[in-house]
Coordinates of C-alpha atoms in Angstrom, one line a residue:
M1 CA 0.1 0.2 -0.2
R2 CA 1.1 3.7 -0.2
A3 CA 0.3 7.0 1.5
E4 CA -3.5 8.4 0.4
R5 CA -3.7 10.7 -2.7
M6 CA -3.4 14.1 -1.8
E7 CA -4.8 17.0 -4.1
T8 CA -1.2 19.0 -3.8
V9 CA 1.2 17.6 -5.6
R10 CA 4.5 17.9 -4.0
R11 CA 8.1 17.1 -5.6
I12 CA 10.4 15.2 -2.8
L13 CA 13.8 15.0 -3.5
C14 CA 15.4 12.0 -1.4
V15 CA 19.2 12.2 -0.9
F16 CA 21.3 9.3 0.4
P17 CA 24.4 10.5 2.5
R18 CA 27.7 9.2 0.4
Y19 CA 30.2 6.6 3.3
T20 CA 33.5 7.6 4.2
S21 CA 36.0 5.0 2.8
S22 CA 35.3 1.6 5.3
F23 CA 35.9 -1.7 5.8
G24 CA 32.0 -2.5 5.0
T25 CA 31.8 -0.8 1.3
F26 CA 33.9 -2.7 -0.6
E27 CA 35.2 0.6 -2.3
H28 CA 38.3 -0.5 -3.2
S29 CA 37.2 -3.8 -5.5
Y30 CA 34.6 -0.9 -7.7
P31 CA 37.8 -0.5 -10.0
L32 CA 38.2 -4.0 -11.0
T33 CA 34.3 -4.3 -11.4
D34 CA 32.4 -3.4 -14.8
G35 CA 31.0 -0.2 -13.3
V36 CA 30.0 -0.5 -9.9
R37 CA 30.0 2.8 -7.5
A38 CA 28.6 2.1 -4.2
F39 CA 27.5 -0.8 -1.7
M40 CA 24.0 -1.1 -2.0
P41 CA 21.0 0.2 -2.5
P42 CA 19.6 2.3 0.7
Q43 CA 16.0 0.3 1.7
G44 CA 14.5 3.2 3.5
L45 CA 14.5 5.9 1.3
L46 CA 13.6 3.8 -1.6
L47 CA 10.4 2.2 0.7
I48 CA 9.1 5.9 1.9
A49 CA 9.6 6.9 -1.4
A50 CA 7.3 4.8 -2.9
Y51 CA 5.0 4.5 0.2
L52 CA 4.7 8.6 -0.7
P53 CA 1.3 9.9 -2.3
E54 CA 1.1 8.1 -6.1
N55 CA 0.6 11.8 -7.3
W56 CA 4.1 13.0 -6.0
P57 CA 6.8 13.0 -8.4
V58 CA 10.0 11.5 -6.8
R59 CA 13.2 12.0 -7.6
F60 CA 16.0 10.1 -5.6
V61 CA 20.2 10.3 -5.5
D62 CA 22.2 8.9 -4.1
E63 CA 25.7 10.9 -3.0
N64 CA 27.9 7.6 -3.0
L65 CA 27.5 7.5 -7.0
R66 CA 27.1 11.5 -8.1
P67 CA 26.1 14.6 -5.3
A68 CA 22.9 16.0 -5.5
T69 CA 23.0 19.3 -7.9
Q70 CA 21.9 23.0 -8.2
E71 CA 19.1 21.6 -10.5
D72 CA 17.8 18.3 -7.8
F73 CA 17.2 21.3 -5.3
E74 CA 16.0 23.8 -7.5
W75 CA 13.3 21.4 -8.8
A76 CA 12.5 20.0 -5.3
D77 CA 9.9 21.1 -3.0
A78 CA 11.1 18.9 0.1
V79 CA 14.2 16.8 0.5
F80 CA 14.0 13.7 2.4
V81 CA 17.2 12.1 4.2
S82 CA 18.4 9.0 5.9
G83 CA 21.1 7.2 7.3
M84 CA 23.4 5.6 10.1
H85 CA 25.4 7.5 12.7
I86 CA 28.6 6.9 10.7
Q87 CA 26.4 9.5 8.3
R88 CA 25.5 12.0 10.5
Q89 CA 28.2 14.8 9.4
Q90 CA 27.2 14.0 5.7
M91 CA 23.5 13.9 7.0
N92 CA 24.1 17.6 8.4
D93 CA 25.5 18.8 5.4
I94 CA 23.1 17.7 3.5
C95 CA 19.9 19.5 5.1
H96 CA 22.4 22.8 4.9
R97 CA 23.2 22.7 1.1
A98 CA 18.8 22.2 1.5
H99 CA 18.4 25.2 3.4
D100 CA 20.3 26.9 0.9
Y101 CA 17.4 26.8 -0.8
D102 CA 15.0 27.6 1.7
L103 CA 13.8 23.9 1.3
P104 CA 12.4 21.3 4.3
V105 CA 14.1 18.9 5.2
A106 CA 13.3 15.8 7.1
I107 CA 15.1 13.1 8.4
G108 CA 14.3 9.3 9.3
G109 CA 16.4 6.0 9.6
P110 CA 18.3 4.2 12.8
S111 CA 20.3 7.1 13.3
V112 CA 17.7 9.9 14.4
S113 CA 16.0 7.1 15.9
A114 CA 18.3 6.5 18.3
C115 CA 20.0 10.0 18.5
P116 CA 17.8 12.7 17.9
D117 CA 19.9 15.5 19.4
Y118 CA 22.0 14.5 16.4
Y119 CA 20.1 17.2 14.0
P120 CA 19.2 20.1 15.2
A121 CA 19.0 21.7 12.1
F122 CA 16.7 19.8 10.6
D123 CA 13.2 20.8 10.1
Y124 CA 11.4 17.4 10.0
L125 CA 12.7 14.3 12.7
H126 CA 11.0 11.1 11.5
V127 CA 11.1 9.3 14.7
G128 CA 11.1 5.1 14.3
E129 CA 9.3 3.1 11.6
L130 CA 7.1 3.5 8.6
G131 CA 3.5 4.8 10.3
D132 CA 1.5 6.9 11.6
A133 CA 4.4 9.3 12.2
T134 CA 5.1 8.9 8.3
N135 CA 1.4 10.1 7.4
A136 CA 1.6 12.9 9.3
L137 CA 4.6 14.1 7.7
I138 CA 3.1 14.3 4.4
A139 CA 0.0 15.4 5.3
R140 CA 2.2 18.8 7.0
L141 CA 4.0 19.1 3.5
A142 CA 0.7 18.5 1.6
E143 CA -0.5 21.3 3.3
D144 CA 2.8 24.3 3.2
T145 CA 6.0 23.5 2.0
T146 CA 8.0 26.3 3.9
R147 CA 10.0 25.7 7.0
P148 CA 8.6 25.7 10.3
D149 CA 9.7 28.8 13.0
A150 CA 10.4 25.4 15.2
Q151 CA 12.1 21.7 14.7
V152 CA 9.2 19.4 14.9
V153 CA 9.5 16.0 15.7
L154 CA 7.4 13.0 14.6
T155 CA 7.5 9.9 16.5
T156 CA 5.5 6.6 14.6
V157 CA 3.4 5.4 17.5
D158 CA 1.1 2.8 15.6
R159 CA 3.8 1.0 12.1
L160 CA 2.2 0.0 9.3
P161 CA 2.7 -3.8 9.1
M162 CA 5.5 -5.3 6.9
T163 CA 2.9 -7.2 4.8
E164 CA 1.9 -3.7 4.4
F165 CA 4.4 -2.1 3.0
P166 CA 5.1 -1.3 -1.2
L167 CA 7.7 -2.2 -2.6
P168 CA 10.6 -0.7 -2.4
A169 CA 11.5 2.0 -5.6
Y170 CA 14.2 -0.1 -6.6
E171 CA 13.4 1.4 -10.4
L172 CA 14.6 5.0 -9.0
A173 CA 18.5 3.8 -8.3
E174 CA 20.9 2.9 -10.3
T175 CA 21.0 -1.1 -9.8
K176 CA 23.8 -1.8 -11.6
R177 CA 26.1 0.4 -10.2
Y178 CA 25.6 -1.2 -6.8
F179 CA 27.8 -3.9 -5.4
L180 CA 25.3 -6.0 -4.0
G181 CA 21.8 -5.5 -4.3
S182 CA 19.0 -5.6 -0.8
I183 CA 16.0 -6.6 0.4
Q184 CA 14.6 -6.7 3.8
F185 CA 12.5 -9.9 4.9
S186 CA 12.4 -8.8 8.5
S187 CA 12.8 -6.1 11.2
G188 CA 14.3 -6.9 15.1
C189 CA 16.0 -9.2 16.7
P190 CA 15.1 -11.8 19.7
Y191 CA 17.9 -11.8 21.1
Q192 CA 20.0 -8.7 23.5
C193 CA 23.4 -8.2 23.2
E194 CA 25.0 -5.7 25.2
F195 CA 26.3 -3.9 22.5
C196 CA 23.2 -3.8 19.6
D197 CA 21.0 -0.9 19.3
I198 CA 17.8 -3.1 17.1
P199 CA 15.9 -4.7 20.1
G200 CA 15.6 -1.2 21.3
L201 CA 15.3 0.4 18.3
Y202 CA 13.2 -2.6 16.5
G203 CA 11.8 -4.6 19.2
R204 CA 12.4 -8.4 20.0
N205 CA 9.8 -10.1 18.1
P206 CA 10.3 -9.8 14.3
R207 CA 8.1 -8.1 12.5
L208 CA 7.8 -10.6 8.9
K209 CA 6.6 -9.3 5.5
S210 CA 5.5 -12.4 3.2
P211 CA 6.8 -15.1 0.8
Q212 CA 5.1 -13.6 -2.0
Q213 CA 5.8 -10.1 -0.8
I214 CA 10.5 -11.2 -0.8
I215 CA 9.2 -12.7 -4.4
A216 CA 7.6 -9.6 -5.8
E217 CA 10.6 -7.7 -4.4
L218 CA 13.3 -10.0 -6.0
D219 CA 11.2 -10.3 -9.7
K220 CA 11.4 -6.4 -8.7
L221 CA 15.3 -6.1 -8.5
R222 CA 15.8 -8.9 -11.6
A223 CA 13.0 -6.0 -14.1
C224 CA 15.9 -3.1 -12.6
G225 CA 18.7 -5.2 -13.3
M226 CA 20.3 -6.5 -10.6
T227 CA 21.1 -10.5 -11.1
D228 CA 24.2 -10.7 -9.1
T229 CA 24.3 -11.1 -5.8
V230 CA 21.3 -10.2 -3.1
Y231 CA 21.6 -9.2 0.5
F232 CA 19.0 -9.9 3.1
V233 CA 20.0 -6.7 5.1
D234 CA 17.3 -8.7 8.5
D235 CA 19.4 -8.0 11.3
N236 CA 18.7 -11.9 11.9
F237 CA 17.2 -13.9 9.2
I238 CA 16.1 -16.5 11.8
G239 CA 15.1 -14.5 14.2
N240 CA 12.0 -15.9 13.4
R241 CA 13.0 -19.8 12.3
K242 CA 9.5 -20.6 11.4
A243 CA 9.4 -17.7 9.4
A244 CA 12.5 -18.3 7.8
V245 CA 11.3 -22.3 6.7
D246 CA 8.4 -21.2 5.3
L247 CA 9.8 -18.6 3.1
L248 CA 12.9 -21.3 1.7
P249 CA 10.7 -23.1 -0.4
H250 CA 9.4 -20.0 -2.2
L251 CA 12.9 -19.5 -2.7
I252 CA 13.8 -22.1 -4.1
E253 CA 11.2 -22.2 -6.1
W254 CA 11.8 -19.1 -7.7
Q255 CA 15.2 -19.8 -8.1
K256 CA 14.5 -22.7 -10.1
K257 CA 11.9 -20.4 -12.5
T258 CA 14.5 -17.7 -13.1
G259 CA 17.4 -20.1 -13.6
Y260 CA 19.7 -19.7 -10.5
V261 CA 21.8 -17.3 -11.8
T262 CA 21.1 -14.9 -8.4
R263 CA 23.6 -15.3 -5.4
L264 CA 22.0 -14.4 -1.7
A265 CA 23.2 -13.8 0.9
C266 CA 22.3 -12.9 4.9
E267 CA 22.6 -12.1 8.7
A268 CA 22.1 -14.7 11.4
T269 CA 23.3 -16.0 14.9
L270 CA 25.8 -18.7 14.7
N271 CA 22.9 -21.3 16.8
I272 CA 22.3 -21.7 12.9
A273 CA 24.5 -24.7 12.9
K274 CA 22.2 -26.5 14.7
R275 CA 19.3 -26.1 11.9
P276 CA 20.5 -28.6 9.3
E277 CA 16.5 -28.5 8.6
I278 CA 17.2 -24.7 7.3
L279 CA 20.6 -24.4 6.1
E280 CA 19.8 -27.5 3.4
K281 CA 17.4 -25.3 2.3
M282 CA 19.1 -22.2 2.3
R283 CA 21.6 -23.9 0.0
E284 CA 19.4 -25.4 -2.4
A285 CA 18.3 -21.7 -2.6
R286 CA 21.6 -20.2 -3.5
F287 CA 22.7 -18.8 -0.1
V288 CA 26.2 -18.5 -0.9
T289 CA 27.3 -16.0 2.5
I290 CA 26.8 -15.4 6.0
F291 CA 27.5 -12.5 8.0
V292 CA 27.4 -13.9 11.6
G293 CA 28.6 -11.8 14.5
I294 CA 31.4 -14.1 16.5
E295 CA 32.2 -10.7 18.8
T296 CA 35.0 -13.1 20.0
P297 CA 36.4 -16.6 20.7
D298 CA 36.4 -16.0 24.0
P299 CA 33.4 -17.8 26.3
D300 CA 34.1 -15.5 28.9
A301 CA 33.6 -12.6 26.7
L302 CA 30.5 -13.6 25.1
K303 CA 28.6 -14.3 28.3
A304 CA 29.3 -11.2 29.4
M305 CA 28.2 -9.3 26.5
H306 CA 25.3 -12.0 26.9
K307 CA 25.8 -13.3 23.7
D308 CA 25.3 -16.8 25.1
Q309 CA 23.8 -18.5 21.1
N310 CA 26.8 -18.6 20.5
M311 CA 27.6 -20.9 23.0
M312 CA 25.1 -23.5 21.8
V313 CA 27.2 -24.8 19.5
P314 CA 31.3 -24.7 19.4
I315 CA 32.2 -21.5 17.3
L316 CA 34.9 -23.8 14.9
E317 CA 32.6 -26.2 14.8
G318 CA 29.2 -23.8 13.8
V319 CA 31.7 -22.3 11.1
R320 CA 33.3 -25.6 9.8
T321 CA 29.3 -27.6 9.8
I322 CA 28.0 -23.5 7.9
N323 CA 30.3 -24.0 4.9
S324 CA 29.6 -27.3 5.2
Y325 CA 26.3 -26.3 3.2
G326 CA 28.2 -24.9 0.3
M327 CA 27.9 -20.7 2.4
E328 CA 31.4 -18.8 3.6
V329 CA 31.2 -17.3 6.8
V330 CA 31.8 -13.6 7.0
S331 CA 32.1 -13.1 10.8
G332 CA 31.8 -9.8 12.9
I333 CA 34.5 -9.4 15.7
I334 CA 34.7 -6.8 18.1
M335 CA 38.0 -5.8 20.2
G336 CA 38.3 -3.8 23.0
L337 CA 35.9 -6.1 25.2
D338 CA 36.5 -5.6 29.7
T339 CA 37.0 -9.0 29.2
D340 CA 40.0 -8.6 26.8
K341 CA 43.7 -9.0 28.3
P342 CA 47.1 -8.3 26.7
E343 CA 46.9 -11.6 24.5
T344 CA 43.3 -11.2 23.4
G345 CA 45.0 -10.3 20.3
D346 CA 47.7 -13.4 19.7
A347 CA 44.1 -15.2 20.5
L348 CA 41.7 -13.4 17.8
L349 CA 44.9 -14.1 15.4
S350 CA 45.3 -18.1 16.3
F351 CA 41.1 -18.2 15.4
V352 CA 41.6 -16.5 12.3
D353 CA 44.2 -18.8 11.0
E354 CA 41.8 -21.7 13.0
S355 CA 38.3 -20.5 11.3
R356 CA 39.9 -20.1 7.5
I357 CA 37.5 -17.8 7.5
P358 CA 38.4 -14.7 4.7
L359 CA 36.0 -12.1 5.7
L360 CA 36.2 -11.0 9.4
T361 CA 35.0 -7.3 10.2
I362 CA 37.1 -6.4 13.2
N363 CA 35.7 -3.3 14.6
L364 CA 37.2 -1.9 18.3
L365 CA 34.0 -2.0 20.8
Q366 CA 31.4 2.0 20.5
A367 CA 29.0 2.0 23.2
L368 CA 26.0 3.1 21.0
P369 CA 22.8 4.7 21.8
K370 CA 19.9 2.7 22.8
T371 CA 21.7 0.0 24.0
P372 CA 22.9 -1.8 27.6
L373 CA 26.4 -1.8 26.6
W374 CA 25.4 2.1 26.6
D375 CA 23.4 2.5 29.8
R376 CA 26.1 0.7 32.1
L377 CA 29.1 2.6 30.8
E378 CA 27.7 5.9 31.5
K379 CA 26.3 4.8 34.5
A380 CA 30.3 3.9 35.3
G381 CA 31.7 7.8 34.2
R382 CA 33.2 5.7 31.2
L383 CA 32.1 7.0 28.6
I384 CA 34.1 9.7 26.1
D385 CA 32.9 12.1 24.3
D386 CA 36.2 13.1 22.0
D387 CA 35.7 12.8 17.9
S388 CA 39.2 12.3 18.0
R389 CA 39.2 8.8 19.3
D390 CA 38.4 5.9 17.6
S391 CA 35.8 4.6 20.4
N392 CA 34.0 6.7 23.1
V393 CA 34.6 3.6 25.4
Q394 CA 37.3 4.3 28.1
F395 CA 38.9 0.9 27.6
L396 CA 40.1 -0.8 30.9
L397 CA 43.2 -1.8 29.1
P398 CA 45.0 1.7 28.2
Y399 CA 43.7 2.5 25.0
D400 CA 46.8 2.9 22.7
E401 CA 47.8 -1.0 23.5
V402 CA 44.0 -1.3 22.4
V403 CA 44.4 0.5 18.9
S404 CA 47.9 -1.0 18.3
S405 CA 46.9 -4.2 18.9
W406 CA 43.7 -3.8 16.5
R407 CA 46.4 -2.2 13.8
K408 CA 48.5 -5.4 14.5
C409 CA 45.7 -8.0 13.5
M410 CA 44.7 -5.8 10.4
E411 CA 47.7 -6.6 9.1
I412 CA 48.6 -10.1 10.0
A413 CA 45.1 -11.1 9.6
Y414 CA 45.1 -9.7 5.6
E415 CA 48.4 -9.8 4.7
P416 CA 48.3 -11.3 1.0
A417 CA 49.9 -14.8 1.0
K418 CA 47.7 -15.6 4.5
L419 CA 44.4 -13.9 3.1
F420 CA 44.4 -15.9 -0.1
A421 CA 45.2 -19.5 1.6
R422 CA 42.0 -18.5 3.4
Y423 CA 40.0 -18.0 0.3
Q424 CA 42.0 -20.8 -1.1
H425 CA 40.8 -23.2 1.6
Q426 CA 36.9 -21.6 0.9
C427 CA 37.2 -22.8 -3.0
D428 CA 38.6 -26.5 -2.3
Y429 CA 36.1 -27.1 1.8
T430 CA 33.3 -24.5 0.9
Y431 CA 32.9 -23.7 -3.1
A432 CA 32.7 -27.6 -3.4
N433 CA 30.1 -28.0 -1.3
R434 CA 27.4 -25.8 -3.2
L435 CA 24.4 -26.4 -5.0
Q436 CA 26.1 -27.8 -8.5
V437 CA 23.2 -25.7 -10.8
P438 CA 23.5 -25.9 -15.0
V439 CA 24.2 -22.7 -16.6
S440 CA 21.7 -21.1 -17.6
P441 CA 20.9 -19.0 -21.0
E442 CA 20.5 -16.0 -19.0
M443 CA 24.2 -16.4 -18.2
K444 CA 25.6 -17.3 -21.8
T445 CA 24.8 -13.8 -22.9
W446 CA 27.1 -11.8 -24.8
A447 CA 26.3 -8.9 -22.4
N448 CA 27.3 -11.0 -19.4
I449 CA 30.3 -13.0 -21.1
R450 CA 31.7 -8.9 -21.8
R451 CA 30.6 -8.3 -18.1
G452 CA 33.2 -11.0 -17.1
L453 CA 35.7 -9.9 -19.9
I454 CA 36.2 -6.7 -18.5
M455 CA 36.8 -8.0 -14.3
L456 CA 39.1 -10.3 -15.8
R457 CA 41.3 -7.7 -17.4
N458 CA 40.6 -5.2 -14.3
I459 CA 41.9 -7.7 -12.2
F460 CA 44.4 -9.4 -14.5
W461 CA 45.7 -5.7 -14.8
K462 CA 45.6 -4.0 -11.6
V463 CA 46.4 -7.1 -9.7
G464 CA 48.3 -9.0 -11.6
V465 CA 50.5 -6.7 -13.6
L466 CA 50.5 -3.4 -11.1
G467 CA 49.3 -5.2 -7.8
D468 CA 52.8 -5.7 -5.5
Y469 CA 51.3 -9.2 -4.5
R470 CA 51.2 -10.2 -7.6
R471 CA 53.0 -13.4 -7.2
V472 CA 50.2 -14.3 -4.6
F473 CA 47.3 -13.9 -6.8
W474 CA 48.6 -16.2 -9.6
K475 CA 49.3 -18.0 -7.3
F476 CA 45.8 -18.9 -6.4
A477 CA 44.6 -17.1 -9.7
L478 CA 46.0 -20.1 -12.1
G479 CA 44.6 -22.7 -9.8
R480 CA 41.0 -21.1 -9.9
I481 CA 41.8 -21.2 -14.1
K482 CA 42.7 -24.4 -14.1
R483 CA 40.0 -25.7 -12.7
G484 CA 37.4 -23.5 -14.7
D485 CA 36.6 -21.5 -11.4
I486 CA 36.8 -18.1 -13.0
E487 CA 33.3 -17.6 -11.0
G488 CA 35.5 -18.3 -7.5
L489 CA 38.6 -16.4 -9.2
I490 CA 36.9 -13.5 -9.8
G491 CA 34.7 -13.5 -6.6
A492 CA 37.4 -13.5 -4.3
T493 CA 40.2 -11.6 -6.0
L494 CA 37.0 -8.5 -5.9
V495 CA 36.9 -8.6 -1.9
A496 CA 40.3 -9.8 -1.3
H497 CA 42.0 -6.8 -2.7
H498 CA 39.6 -4.3 -1.2
L499 CA 40.7 -6.2 2.2
I500 CA 44.4 -6.6 1.8
T501 CA 44.2 -2.2 0.0
F502 CA 41.8 -1.1 3.7
A503 CA 43.4 -3.1 6.2
R504 CA 47.1 -1.9 5.3
A505 CA 45.4 1.4 5.6
A506 CA 44.9 1.0 9.0
S507 CA 47.0 -0.7 10.1
S508 CA 49.5 2.5 9.0
G509 CA 47.0 4.7 11.2
R510 CA 45.1 6.0 8.5
Q511 CA 41.8 4.3 8.7
N512 CA 39.0 4.1 11.9
A513 CA 38.9 1.2 14.1
S514 CA 35.2 1.0 14.3
N515 CA 32.3 0.8 11.2
Y516 CA 30.4 3.2 14.0
S517 CA 33.5 5.6 15.0
L518 CA 32.6 9.6 14.1
R519 CA 36.3 10.2 13.8
L520 CA 36.5 11.6 10.2
R521 CA 39.8 10.6 8.6
E522 CA 39.7 12.6 4.7
A523 CA 36.3 13.7 4.7
S524 CA 35.2 17.0 3.4
V525 CA 32.2 17.3 5.5
P526 CA 32.3 19.1 8.8
A527 CA 30.9 18.2 12.0
E528 CA 27.7 19.9 12.5

């Protein structure tokens, strides 16, 4: 469904802020592709764009692809912005630019919902999910698009059921310019990990779309040109296990109908390893990657952060179980925990070697508002308001020692030979377990073959000729070529090149030690 048709027509400019350089957005992979320029289409703004009255023209600009221009602002009657904490400065910058044209600016999404005080310059704050606050914002703009005298805060009390969500307006996005497609099945998570803000923002009882909605969204993504990999952005794909089980047969049938040209990925808790019936269906649906918040291999630390679900199965056993169904594990890791010891970094590197996980997002602990961690540290006087640091937490170990340990871990874990050895293991023991499907006619088209050739050319030249780790690369690449595994060669090298490049910057102090840090490096936008 969408908002009621309005008599007055308003032109809405939806602007998504750019990211600063980040471990998790893979920007160093883009030059190796056939034109990718950004990570994933933003679900929130594209959902709002689809919900607006059908007679309201909407323009969408992702500033990771291009900046909003004078012509965009002059066209608009109002501007909508959304994003995460890490994009705070960029969102404030968009607001100031829009105000130069005397446009009212509304902000929604996870950052403003958690921290409304971060955004004092915005005219409208939309706090919470799609619902009655959204309708109230639309009604206000229908009546008047002059800027209000004082900031207006609209808070959602009655959320729109996800079964009534419209299909996101993927047609407004340049889907072929994104590294991954995105789709959302559920909102919320039943677990209460101390550092996580999801239960506080979206609740512990996951809300769900219907399988039919998901299939319709996948069809729309395909129609808009996104056929490679689609990432379920749910915070926990198995937050409602029954719902996941009910969805999977629909995904399997969709893959059969479309020729298995799309790879799927998701986030889930490690206890998924205890659910072989789910893993088998995910394999049949061509899930190839699961992001798992392992956080730490230390059981005492897991207990302290209330992540008991990670102890339902031994961690290494859980990783190997998931691998046995053809799915690569991507792991979240946190350093700077209260339980960390001087030898924690060495233990983490041993875990990397044993687990053979290629991609681990290693972050310093950051306390987010609306989390039990924030409340505990605030009570203890251990929150530090200093944007020059990589974390807002006063660690129990010396800060410089923790940052130094993080840099060492990044340097050693992503040393090219070690990383490609882990990818070689994945090719031999994980990817080999994937569902074997016939090559569909769609994959044999000249356009698709040309695309693959462009990526191979870029990889061979920029990594195989110009790269300083080319010997390591060619050892891996020739093995893949001999086996006819061009897909494995391209996929592993795209990600590996980003990880190596980013880790080198991190180990030399040129990158943030937390994806949530507000510390800016080489950013042109000032903090408000």
